XYZ file of C-alpha atoms in Angstrom:
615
model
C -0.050 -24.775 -10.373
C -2.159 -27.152 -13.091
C -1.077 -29.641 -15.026
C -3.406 -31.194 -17.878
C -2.148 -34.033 -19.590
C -4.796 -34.156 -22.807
C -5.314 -37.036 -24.697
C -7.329 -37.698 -28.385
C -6.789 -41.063 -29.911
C -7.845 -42.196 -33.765
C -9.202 -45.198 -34.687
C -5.687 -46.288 -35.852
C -4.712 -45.677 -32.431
C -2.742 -43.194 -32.824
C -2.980 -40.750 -30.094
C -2.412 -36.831 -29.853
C -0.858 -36.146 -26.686
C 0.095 -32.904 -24.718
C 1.225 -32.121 -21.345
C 0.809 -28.584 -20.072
C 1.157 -26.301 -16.972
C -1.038 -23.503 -15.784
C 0.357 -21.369 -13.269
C -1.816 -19.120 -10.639
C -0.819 -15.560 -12.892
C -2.493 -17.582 -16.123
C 1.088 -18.568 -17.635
C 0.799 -21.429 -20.157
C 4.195 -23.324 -20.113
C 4.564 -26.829 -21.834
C 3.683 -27.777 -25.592
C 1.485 -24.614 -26.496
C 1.102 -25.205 -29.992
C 0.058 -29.083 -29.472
C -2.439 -27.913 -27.263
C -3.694 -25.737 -29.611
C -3.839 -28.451 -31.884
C -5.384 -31.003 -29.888
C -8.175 -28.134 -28.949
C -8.905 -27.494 -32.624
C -9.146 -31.187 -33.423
C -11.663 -31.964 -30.483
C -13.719 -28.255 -31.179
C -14.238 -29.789 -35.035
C -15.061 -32.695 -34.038
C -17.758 -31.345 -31.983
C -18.764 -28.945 -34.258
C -19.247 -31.580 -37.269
C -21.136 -34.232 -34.905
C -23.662 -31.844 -33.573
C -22.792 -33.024 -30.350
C -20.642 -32.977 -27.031
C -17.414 -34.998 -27.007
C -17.230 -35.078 -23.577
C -18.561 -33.317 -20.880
C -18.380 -32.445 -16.830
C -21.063 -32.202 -15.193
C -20.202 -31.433 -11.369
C -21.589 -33.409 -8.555
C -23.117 -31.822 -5.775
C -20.469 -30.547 -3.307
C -20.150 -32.314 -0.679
C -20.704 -30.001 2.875
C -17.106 -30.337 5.460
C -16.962 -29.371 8.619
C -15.084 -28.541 11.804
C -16.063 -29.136 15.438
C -13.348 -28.099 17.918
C -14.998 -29.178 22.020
C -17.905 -26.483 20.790
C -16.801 -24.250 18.041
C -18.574 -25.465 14.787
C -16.649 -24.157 11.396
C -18.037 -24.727 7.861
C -15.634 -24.994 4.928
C -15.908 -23.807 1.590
C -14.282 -24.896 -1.513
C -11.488 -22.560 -2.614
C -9.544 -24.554 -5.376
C -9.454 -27.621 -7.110
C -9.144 -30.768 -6.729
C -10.215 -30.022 -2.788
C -8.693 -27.698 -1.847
C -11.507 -25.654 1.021
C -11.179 -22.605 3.611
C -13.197 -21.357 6.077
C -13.315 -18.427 8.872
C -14.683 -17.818 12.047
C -14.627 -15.211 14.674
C -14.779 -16.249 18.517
C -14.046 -14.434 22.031
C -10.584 -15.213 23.769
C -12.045 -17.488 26.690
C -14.108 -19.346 23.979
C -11.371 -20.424 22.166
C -8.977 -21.220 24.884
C -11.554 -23.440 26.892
C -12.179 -24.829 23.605
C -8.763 -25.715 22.466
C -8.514 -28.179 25.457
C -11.229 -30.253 23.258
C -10.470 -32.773 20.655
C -11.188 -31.129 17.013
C -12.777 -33.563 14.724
C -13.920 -33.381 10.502
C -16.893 -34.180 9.576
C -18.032 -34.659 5.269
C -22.350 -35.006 5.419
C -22.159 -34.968 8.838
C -19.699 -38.405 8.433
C -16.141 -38.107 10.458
C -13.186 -37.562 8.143
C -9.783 -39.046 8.793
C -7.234 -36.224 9.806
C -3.546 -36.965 8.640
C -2.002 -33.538 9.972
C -2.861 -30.192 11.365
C -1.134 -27.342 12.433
C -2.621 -24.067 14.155
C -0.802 -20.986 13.474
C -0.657 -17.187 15.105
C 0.802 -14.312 13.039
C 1.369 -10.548 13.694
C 0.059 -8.231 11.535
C 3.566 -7.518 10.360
C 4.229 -10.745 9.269
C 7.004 -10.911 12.016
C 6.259 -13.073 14.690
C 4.766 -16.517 13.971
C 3.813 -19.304 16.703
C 2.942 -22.349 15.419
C 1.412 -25.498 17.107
C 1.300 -29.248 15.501
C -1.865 -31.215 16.941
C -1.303 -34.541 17.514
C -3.478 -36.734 15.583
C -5.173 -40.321 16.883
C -5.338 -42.320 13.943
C -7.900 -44.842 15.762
C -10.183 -42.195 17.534
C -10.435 -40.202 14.332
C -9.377 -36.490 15.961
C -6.315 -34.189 16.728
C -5.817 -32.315 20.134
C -3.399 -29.994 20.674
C -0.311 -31.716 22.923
C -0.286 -31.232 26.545
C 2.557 -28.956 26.932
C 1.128 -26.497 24.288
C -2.299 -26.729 25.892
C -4.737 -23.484 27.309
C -2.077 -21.686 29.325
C 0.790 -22.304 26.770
C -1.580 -20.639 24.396
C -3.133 -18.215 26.238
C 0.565 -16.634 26.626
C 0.645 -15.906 22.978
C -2.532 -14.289 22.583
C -4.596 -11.645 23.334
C -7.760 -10.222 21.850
C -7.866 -9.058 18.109
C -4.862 -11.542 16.873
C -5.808 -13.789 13.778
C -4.734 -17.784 13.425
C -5.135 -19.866 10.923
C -5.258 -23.784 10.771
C -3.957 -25.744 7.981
C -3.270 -29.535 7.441
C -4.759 -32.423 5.548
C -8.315 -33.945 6.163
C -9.080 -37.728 3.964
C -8.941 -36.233 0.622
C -9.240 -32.654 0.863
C -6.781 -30.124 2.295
C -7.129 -26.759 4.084
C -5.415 -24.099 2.835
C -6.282 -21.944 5.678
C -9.346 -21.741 7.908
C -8.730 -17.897 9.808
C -9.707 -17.783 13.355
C -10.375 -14.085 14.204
C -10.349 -13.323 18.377
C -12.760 -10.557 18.801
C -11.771 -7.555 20.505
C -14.895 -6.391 22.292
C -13.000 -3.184 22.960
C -11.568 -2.832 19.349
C -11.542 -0.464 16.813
C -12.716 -1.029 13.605
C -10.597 -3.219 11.968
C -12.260 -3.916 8.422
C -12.190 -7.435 7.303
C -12.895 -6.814 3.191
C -9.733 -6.266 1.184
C -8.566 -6.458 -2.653
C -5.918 -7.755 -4.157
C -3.400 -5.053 -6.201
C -4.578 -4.534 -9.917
C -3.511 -6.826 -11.948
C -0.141 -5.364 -14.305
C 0.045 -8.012 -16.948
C 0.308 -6.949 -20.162
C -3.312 -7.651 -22.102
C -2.405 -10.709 -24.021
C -5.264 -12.323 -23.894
C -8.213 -11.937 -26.677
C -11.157 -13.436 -24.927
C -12.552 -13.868 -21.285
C -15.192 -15.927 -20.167
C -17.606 -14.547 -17.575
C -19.443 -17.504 -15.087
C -21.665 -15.973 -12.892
C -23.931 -18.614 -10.825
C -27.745 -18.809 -12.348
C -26.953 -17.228 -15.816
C -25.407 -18.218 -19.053
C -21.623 -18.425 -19.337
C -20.815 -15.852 -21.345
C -17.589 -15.193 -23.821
C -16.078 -12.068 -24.534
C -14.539 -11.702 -27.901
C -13.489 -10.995 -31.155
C -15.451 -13.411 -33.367
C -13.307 -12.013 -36.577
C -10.148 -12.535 -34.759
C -8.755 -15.340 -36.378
C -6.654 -16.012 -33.406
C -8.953 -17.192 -31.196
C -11.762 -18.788 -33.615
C -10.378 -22.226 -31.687
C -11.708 -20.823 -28.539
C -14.872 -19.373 -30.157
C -16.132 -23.009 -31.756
C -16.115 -24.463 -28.183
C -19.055 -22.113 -26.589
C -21.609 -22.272 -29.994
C -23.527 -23.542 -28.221
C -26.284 -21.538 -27.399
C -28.527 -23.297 -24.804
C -25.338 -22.986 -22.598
C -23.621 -19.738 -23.752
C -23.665 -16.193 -24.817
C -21.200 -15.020 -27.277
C -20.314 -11.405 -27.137
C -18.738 -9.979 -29.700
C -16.101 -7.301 -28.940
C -14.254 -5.235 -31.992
C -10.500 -5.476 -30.587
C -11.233 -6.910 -27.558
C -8.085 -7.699 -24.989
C -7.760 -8.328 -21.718
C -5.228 -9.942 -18.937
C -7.640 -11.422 -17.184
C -9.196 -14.791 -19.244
C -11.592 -15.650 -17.015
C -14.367 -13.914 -14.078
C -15.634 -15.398 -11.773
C -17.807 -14.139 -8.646
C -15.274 -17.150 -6.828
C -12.598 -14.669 -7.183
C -14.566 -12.219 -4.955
C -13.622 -11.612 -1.393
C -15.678 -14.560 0.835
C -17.110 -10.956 3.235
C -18.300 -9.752 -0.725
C -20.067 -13.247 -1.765
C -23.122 -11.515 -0.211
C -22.975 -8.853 -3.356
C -22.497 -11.777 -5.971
C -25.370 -13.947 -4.544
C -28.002 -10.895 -5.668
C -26.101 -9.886 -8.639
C -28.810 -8.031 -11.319
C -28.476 -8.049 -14.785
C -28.325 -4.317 -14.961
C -24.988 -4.485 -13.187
C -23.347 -6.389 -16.224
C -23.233 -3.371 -18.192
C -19.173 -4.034 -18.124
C -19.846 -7.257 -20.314
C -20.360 -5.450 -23.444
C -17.340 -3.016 -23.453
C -13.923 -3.244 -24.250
C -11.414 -2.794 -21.889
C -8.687 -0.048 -20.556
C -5.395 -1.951 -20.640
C -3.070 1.030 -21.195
C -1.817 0.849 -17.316
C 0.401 -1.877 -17.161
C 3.269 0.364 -16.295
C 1.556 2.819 -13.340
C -0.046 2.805 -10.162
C -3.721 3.620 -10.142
C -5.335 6.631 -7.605
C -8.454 7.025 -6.419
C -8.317 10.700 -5.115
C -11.742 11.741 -3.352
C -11.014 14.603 -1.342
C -8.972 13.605 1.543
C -9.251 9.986 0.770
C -7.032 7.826 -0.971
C -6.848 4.708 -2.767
C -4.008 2.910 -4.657
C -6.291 0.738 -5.216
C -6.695 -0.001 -1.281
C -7.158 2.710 1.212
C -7.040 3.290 4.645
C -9.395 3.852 7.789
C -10.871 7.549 6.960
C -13.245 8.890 9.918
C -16.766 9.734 9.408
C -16.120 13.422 8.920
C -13.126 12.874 6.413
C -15.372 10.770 4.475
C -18.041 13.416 4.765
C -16.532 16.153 3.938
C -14.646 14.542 0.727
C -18.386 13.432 -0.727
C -18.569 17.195 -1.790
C -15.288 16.560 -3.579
C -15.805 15.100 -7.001
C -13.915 11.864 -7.434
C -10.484 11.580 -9.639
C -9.017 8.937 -10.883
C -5.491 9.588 -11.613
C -2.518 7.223 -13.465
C 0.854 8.693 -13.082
C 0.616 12.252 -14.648
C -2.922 11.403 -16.685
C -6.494 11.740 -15.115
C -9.228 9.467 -16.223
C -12.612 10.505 -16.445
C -15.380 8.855 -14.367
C -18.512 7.395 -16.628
C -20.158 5.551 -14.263
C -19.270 2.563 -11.528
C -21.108 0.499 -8.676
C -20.487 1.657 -5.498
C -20.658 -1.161 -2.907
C -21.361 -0.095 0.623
C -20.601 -2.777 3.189
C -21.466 -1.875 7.328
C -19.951 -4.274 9.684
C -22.239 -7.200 10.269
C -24.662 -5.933 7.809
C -25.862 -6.876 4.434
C -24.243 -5.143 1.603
C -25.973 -2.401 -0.300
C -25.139 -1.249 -4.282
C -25.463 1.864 -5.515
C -25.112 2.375 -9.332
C -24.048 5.815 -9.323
C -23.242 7.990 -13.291
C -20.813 10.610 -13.428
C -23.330 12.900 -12.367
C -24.360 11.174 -9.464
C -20.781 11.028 -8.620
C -19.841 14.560 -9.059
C -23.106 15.230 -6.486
C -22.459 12.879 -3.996
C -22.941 14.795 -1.150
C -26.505 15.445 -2.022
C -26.896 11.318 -1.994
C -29.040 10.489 0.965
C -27.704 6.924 0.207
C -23.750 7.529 0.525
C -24.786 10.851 3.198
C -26.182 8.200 5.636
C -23.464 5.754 5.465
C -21.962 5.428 9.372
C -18.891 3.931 10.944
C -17.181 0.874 10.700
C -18.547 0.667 7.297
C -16.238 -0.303 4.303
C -16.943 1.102 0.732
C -16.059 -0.415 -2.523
C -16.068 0.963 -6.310
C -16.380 -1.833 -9.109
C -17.676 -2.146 -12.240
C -15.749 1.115 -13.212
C -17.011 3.160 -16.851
C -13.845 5.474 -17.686
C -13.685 7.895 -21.261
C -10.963 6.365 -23.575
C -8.135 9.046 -23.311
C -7.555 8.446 -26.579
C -11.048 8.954 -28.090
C -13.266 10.385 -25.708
C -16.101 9.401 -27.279
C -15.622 5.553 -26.336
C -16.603 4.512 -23.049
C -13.933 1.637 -21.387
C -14.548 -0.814 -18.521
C -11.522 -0.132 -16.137
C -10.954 -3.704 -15.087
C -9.961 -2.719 -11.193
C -11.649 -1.697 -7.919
C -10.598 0.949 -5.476
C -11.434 0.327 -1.736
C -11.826 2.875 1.311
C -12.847 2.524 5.018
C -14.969 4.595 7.667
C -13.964 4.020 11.113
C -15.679 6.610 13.419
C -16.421 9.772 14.641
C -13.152 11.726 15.536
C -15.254 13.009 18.674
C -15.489 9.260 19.490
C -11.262 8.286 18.433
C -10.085 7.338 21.930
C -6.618 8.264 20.874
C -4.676 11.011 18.973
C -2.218 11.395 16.638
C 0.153 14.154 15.784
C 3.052 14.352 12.802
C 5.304 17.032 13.006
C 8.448 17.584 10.383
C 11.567 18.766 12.110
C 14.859 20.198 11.243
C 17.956 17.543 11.809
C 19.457 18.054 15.158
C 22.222 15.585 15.351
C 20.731 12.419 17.205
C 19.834 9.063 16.524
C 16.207 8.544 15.919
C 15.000 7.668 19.162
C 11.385 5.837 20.458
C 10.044 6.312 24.004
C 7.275 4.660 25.567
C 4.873 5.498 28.205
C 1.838 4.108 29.293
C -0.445 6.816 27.749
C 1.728 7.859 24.928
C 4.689 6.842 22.444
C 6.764 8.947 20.977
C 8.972 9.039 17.931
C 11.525 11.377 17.447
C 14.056 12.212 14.965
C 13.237 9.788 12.599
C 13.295 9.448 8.702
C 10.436 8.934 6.923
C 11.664 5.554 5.156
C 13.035 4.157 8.749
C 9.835 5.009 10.660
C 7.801 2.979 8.192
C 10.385 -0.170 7.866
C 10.340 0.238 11.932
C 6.395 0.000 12.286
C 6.314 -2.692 9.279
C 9.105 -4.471 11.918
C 11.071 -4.562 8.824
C 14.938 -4.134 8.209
C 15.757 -1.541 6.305
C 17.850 -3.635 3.894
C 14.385 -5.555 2.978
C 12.559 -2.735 1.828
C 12.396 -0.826 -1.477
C 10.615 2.829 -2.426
C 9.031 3.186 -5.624
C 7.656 6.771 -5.999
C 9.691 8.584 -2.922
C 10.395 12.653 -4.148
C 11.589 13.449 -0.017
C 12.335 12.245 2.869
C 11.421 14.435 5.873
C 12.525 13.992 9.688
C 9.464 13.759 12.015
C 8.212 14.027 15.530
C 5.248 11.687 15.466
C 3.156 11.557 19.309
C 0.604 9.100 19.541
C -1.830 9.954 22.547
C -4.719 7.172 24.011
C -4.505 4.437 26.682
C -6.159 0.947 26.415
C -4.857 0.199 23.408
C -2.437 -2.884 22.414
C 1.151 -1.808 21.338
C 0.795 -3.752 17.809
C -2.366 -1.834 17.310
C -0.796 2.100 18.142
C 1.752 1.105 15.721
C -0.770 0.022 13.285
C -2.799 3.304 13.770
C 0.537 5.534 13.195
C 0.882 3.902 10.369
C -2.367 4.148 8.536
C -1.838 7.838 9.930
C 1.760 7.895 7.915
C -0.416 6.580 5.086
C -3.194 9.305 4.841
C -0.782 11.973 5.138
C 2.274 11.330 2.669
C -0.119 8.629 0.303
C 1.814 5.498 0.172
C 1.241 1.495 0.194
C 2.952 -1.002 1.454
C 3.161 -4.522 -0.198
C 4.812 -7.533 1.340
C 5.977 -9.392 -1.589
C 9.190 -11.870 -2.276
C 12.293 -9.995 -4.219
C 15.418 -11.477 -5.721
C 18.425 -10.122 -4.427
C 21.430 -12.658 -2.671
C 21.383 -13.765 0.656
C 21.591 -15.938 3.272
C 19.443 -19.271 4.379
C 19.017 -21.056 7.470
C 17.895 -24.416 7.312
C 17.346 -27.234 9.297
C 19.309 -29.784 7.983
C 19.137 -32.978 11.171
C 16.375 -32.043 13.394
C 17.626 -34.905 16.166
C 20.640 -33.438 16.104
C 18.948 -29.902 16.887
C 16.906 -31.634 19.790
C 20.487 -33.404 20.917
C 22.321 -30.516 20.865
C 20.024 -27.661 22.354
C 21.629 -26.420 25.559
C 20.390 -27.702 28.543
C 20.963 -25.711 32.142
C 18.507 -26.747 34.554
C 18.109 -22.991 35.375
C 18.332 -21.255 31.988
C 18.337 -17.693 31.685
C 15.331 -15.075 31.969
C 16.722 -12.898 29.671
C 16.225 -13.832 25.707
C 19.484 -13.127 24.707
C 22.319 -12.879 27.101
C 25.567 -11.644 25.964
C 29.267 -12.406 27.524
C 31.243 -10.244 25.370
C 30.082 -8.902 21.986
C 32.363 -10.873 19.686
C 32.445 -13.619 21.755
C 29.468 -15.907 23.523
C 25.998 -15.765 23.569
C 23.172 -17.572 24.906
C 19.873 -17.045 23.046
C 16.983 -18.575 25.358
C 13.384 -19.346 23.242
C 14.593 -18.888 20.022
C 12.853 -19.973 16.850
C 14.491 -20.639 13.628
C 12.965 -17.465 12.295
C 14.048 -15.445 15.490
C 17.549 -17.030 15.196
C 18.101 -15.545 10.866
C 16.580 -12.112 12.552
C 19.170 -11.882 14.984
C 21.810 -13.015 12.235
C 20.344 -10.164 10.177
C 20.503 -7.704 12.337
C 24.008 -8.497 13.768
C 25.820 -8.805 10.435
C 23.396 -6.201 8.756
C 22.483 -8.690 5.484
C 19.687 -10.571 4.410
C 19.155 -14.033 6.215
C 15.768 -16.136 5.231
C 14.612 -19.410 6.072
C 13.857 -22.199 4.358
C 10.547 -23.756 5.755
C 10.582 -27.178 7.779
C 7.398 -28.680 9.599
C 8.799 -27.697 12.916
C 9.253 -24.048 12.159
C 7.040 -22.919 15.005
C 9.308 -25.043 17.725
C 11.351 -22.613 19.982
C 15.258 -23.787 21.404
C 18.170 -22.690 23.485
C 21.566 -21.970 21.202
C 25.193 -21.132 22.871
C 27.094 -19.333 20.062
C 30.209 -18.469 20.050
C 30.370 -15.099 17.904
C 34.003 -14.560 17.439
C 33.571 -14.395 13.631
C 30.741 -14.939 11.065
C 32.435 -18.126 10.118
C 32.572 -19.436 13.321
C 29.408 -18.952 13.813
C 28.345 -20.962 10.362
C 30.721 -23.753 11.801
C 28.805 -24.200 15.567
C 25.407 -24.448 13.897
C 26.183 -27.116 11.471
C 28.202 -29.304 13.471
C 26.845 -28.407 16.871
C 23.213 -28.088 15.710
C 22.547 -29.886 12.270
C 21.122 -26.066 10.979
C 22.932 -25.152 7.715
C 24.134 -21.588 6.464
C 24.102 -21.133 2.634
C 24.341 -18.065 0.196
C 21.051 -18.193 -2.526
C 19.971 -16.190 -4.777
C 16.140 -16.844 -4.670
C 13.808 -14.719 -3.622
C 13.594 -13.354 -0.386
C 10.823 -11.748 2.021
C 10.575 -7.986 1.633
C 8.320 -4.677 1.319
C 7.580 -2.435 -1.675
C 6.584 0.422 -0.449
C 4.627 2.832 -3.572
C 4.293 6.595 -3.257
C 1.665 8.656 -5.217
C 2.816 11.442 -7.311
């Protein structure tokens, strides 16, 4: 969130004052109409002097840097006031022989005081989180990770193909995330581009401005509309902007940017041609606010993301023509860009017409397209449903991905639906194969999401079939068979699934006196293997390597309701809890007097799924 504090002052001294936030979505809150005000006064102003009030004029950015023993890591700015990311992918052994090695920040090749940093490993399903703190010398200028959480304290946690990301605070800039990728040298494909979901705001907005690096800013608008004249008489000028007048125009989207791209798509925006802006000078689709879009190409789907498609899916659907489909209406194809993106390869762009489309299979272009490639569609042309005579920009992007040949898949799936026969849905694993049996659509995707049941909701869901699912391959991690039965699930019934925060009561655990944690944490010399050992059912427990996460998961499960967390710098830290779990109460009572951790009701929002079927 942004908050402007704008000043004009007369030469009476009297001054016009607003104060204003700007949240991420593009919400205005604060005193809208002085703003407006103020704007107006300083755009005449401007206007009547022939000249620039003020102006910003942006230094050159300064160039930050990571060195951890030998891995190097450049940042790039991702927000202001300095606010930078960064990624990197590195083999296992790298990294661990590395993370015995100070880590220190560099600005123009200058060290940069580090005030915090944290490294962090997460599971695909958002479920289990490790976190380490490095401890930071002040004097020496560089963080380390601590001796007990060194290589082999690491090394337990990961394996190949698991993602980290490192956070903190360096002098005057902060990292919002720099994403360490372990390569899997024995991996499938495992595409790195992704989009965001289409943005659902309602079109509010009646102009955009378009900055795209080594052209004019252009505005999109209405120059009759009254409305927005304000916004019009700050880019006259025409050395350093384009006006583009619009009839109508709307939009929920003020502003575009090739900074909004993903980082893995810059390469697309750094050769952007002017016969690509062709979207620039139409007015836009906005009449889907309420529905999910589809990308239907054959056998592949996209809503707007899709899944991992192999090379003779995505083959055989390029003699399908494309649809585009919102809820019960089909929108017609005029033209788009069709960005095809191998792995470690440079980007190519293909401006394709409805015709081209429609004969895609006779495309040497999209024909010779291989694996682990990842294909995009942008810059979408659709016909107005209402006049189809008009041609529309369709503000959103649809994204596929080819993984490989299925002679070369070195496992198999198979989805079977089944009549009820009485049991529980079961789960057996072998080394070669897992099997699911007896289970419920709905529960088989909360279980391979590692959700609860009670934190997911189904938008879209006409049945709810039993199935038999086999997976068949060996080699292959158990968070990664679950992940391929689940882009399987995908493919075959056409769903999404979106981790998102929804308001519904529930419980949170908080830290509330760390040192009384630390003081309290049972202590056996010999504690047990197991993670959770169990006396009697209502009555005690010991839960070995628990962290405060792990500890409102088990709470969840056992009392069947919603229990978050509220986050606390030591949220990665693991301890050792004796419970006594006679009643729910009780248990509330031990962990705030025993163990400083609070147990309140809320009604904020909580962690959950949507999960979106197509019609």
């Amino acid at each position: 969130e942004l908050t402007l504090y704008l000043r004009i002052e007369e030469e009476s001294g009297r001054s016009w004052l607003a104060i204003v936030s700007v949240t991420k979505d593009g919400s205005v809150y604060g005193d809208r109409e002085a703003v407006r005000g103020l704007l107006r006064e300083v755009a005449s102003l401007q206007w009547s002097l022939g000249a620039d009030i003020w102006e910003f004029r942006r230094d050159d950015q300064p160039r930050y840097e990571l060195l951890w023993g030998e891995i190097r890591t450049e940042l790039e700015k991702y927000a202001n006031p300095n606010v930078y990311t960064g990624s990197i992918e590195v083999d296992l052994e790298t990294f661990l022989q590395n993370t015995r090695q100070p880590l220190t920040a560099f600005r123009d090749g200058q060290p940069v005081p580090i005030e915090f940093l944290e490294l962090n490993r997460f599971h695909f399903s958002r479920k289990e989180t490790y976190t380490w703190r490095l401890q930071v010398d002040t004097v020496a200028g560089f963080a380390i990770l601590p001796e007990k959480t060194g290589e082999m304290a690491i090394a337990d946690k990961l394996k190949a193909g698991d993602d980290l990301s490192l956070f903190g605070s360096l002098g005057e800039i902060q990292l919002n995330t720099v994403h360490i990728r372990i390569k899997d040298p024995n991996g499938l494909f495992e595409p790195q581009i992704a989009i965001s979901h289409h943005n659902q705001n309602p079109a509010d907005f009646g102009f955009q401005v378009i900055s795209r690096e080594g052209y004019k800013t252009r505005l999109k608008i209405d120059t009759t509309d009254t409305s927005t004249r304000h916004i019009l008489d700050m880019y006259r000028d025409q050395d350093r902007f384009e006006i583009i007048h619009v009839p109508g125009f709307k939009t929920n989207n003020r502003l575009v940017s090739a900074k909004q791209k993903d980082p893995l798509l810059n390469v697309i925006a750094s050769e952007e041609r002017e016969d690509w802006f062709y979207t620039d000078f139409l007015p836009e689709f906005t009449d889907y606010q309420d529905e999910v879009p589809h990308l239907i190409w054959g056998n592949i789907y996209a809503m707007p993301s899709g899944d991992v498609y192999s090379l003779e899916d995505y083959r055989a659907s390029l003699a399908k023509e494309p649809r585009m489909t919102l809820g019960d209406r089909e929108l017609e194809f005029r033209r788009c860009l069709v960005v095809v993106v191998p792995e470690g390869e440079k980007a190519r762009v293909l401006d394709l017409s409805a015709d081209d489309l429609r004969r895609a299979d006779q495309l040497s272009a999209l024909q010779e397209v291989g694996p682990r490639t990842s294909v995009l569609l942008t810059s979408i042309l659709i016909a107005d449903p209402a006049d189809p005579a008009r041609t529309l920009h369709y503000p959103g992007e649809f994204l596929f991905h080819i993984g490989h040949s299925e002679a070369d898949a070195p496992y198999r799936i198979t989805i079977e639906e089944v009549e009820p026969t009485g049991a529980e849905p079961g789960r057996e694993s072998l080394e070669t194969q897992e099997l699911f049996t007896q289970y419920p659509l709905t529960e088989l995707i909360a279980h391979l999401n590692m959700r609860a049941s009670n934190r997911v909701e189904y938008h879209g869901l006409s049945a709810d079939p039993l199935l038999r699912v086999r997976f068949e391959g060996g080699g292959i991690s158990p968070d990664r068979v679950q992940e391929l039965i689940l882009l399987a699930l995908q493919q075959r019934y056409h769903f999404t699934c979106e981790f998102t925060r929804l308001p519904r009561d529930h419980w949170v655990v908080q830290v509330d006196n760390i040192k009384k944690l630390r003081e309290a944490e049972y202590k056996n010399e010999d504690p047990p293997e197991e993670k959770v050992q169990v006396f009697e059912h209502d009555g005690y427990h010991i839960l070995s390597d628990f962290t405060i996460a792990d500890l409102a998961r088990f709470l969840e499960e056992r009392y069947e309701v919603i229990f978050d967390t509220r986050p606390y710098y030591m949220h990665g830290e693991s301890f050792i809890f004796g419970l006594n779990f006679a009643s729910f109460e009780e248990v509330k009572l031990q962990l705030k007097e025993e163990y400083g951790i609070g147990i309140t009701d809320s009604n904020w929002l909580w962690d959950g799924m949507i999960v979106r079927f197509s019609d």
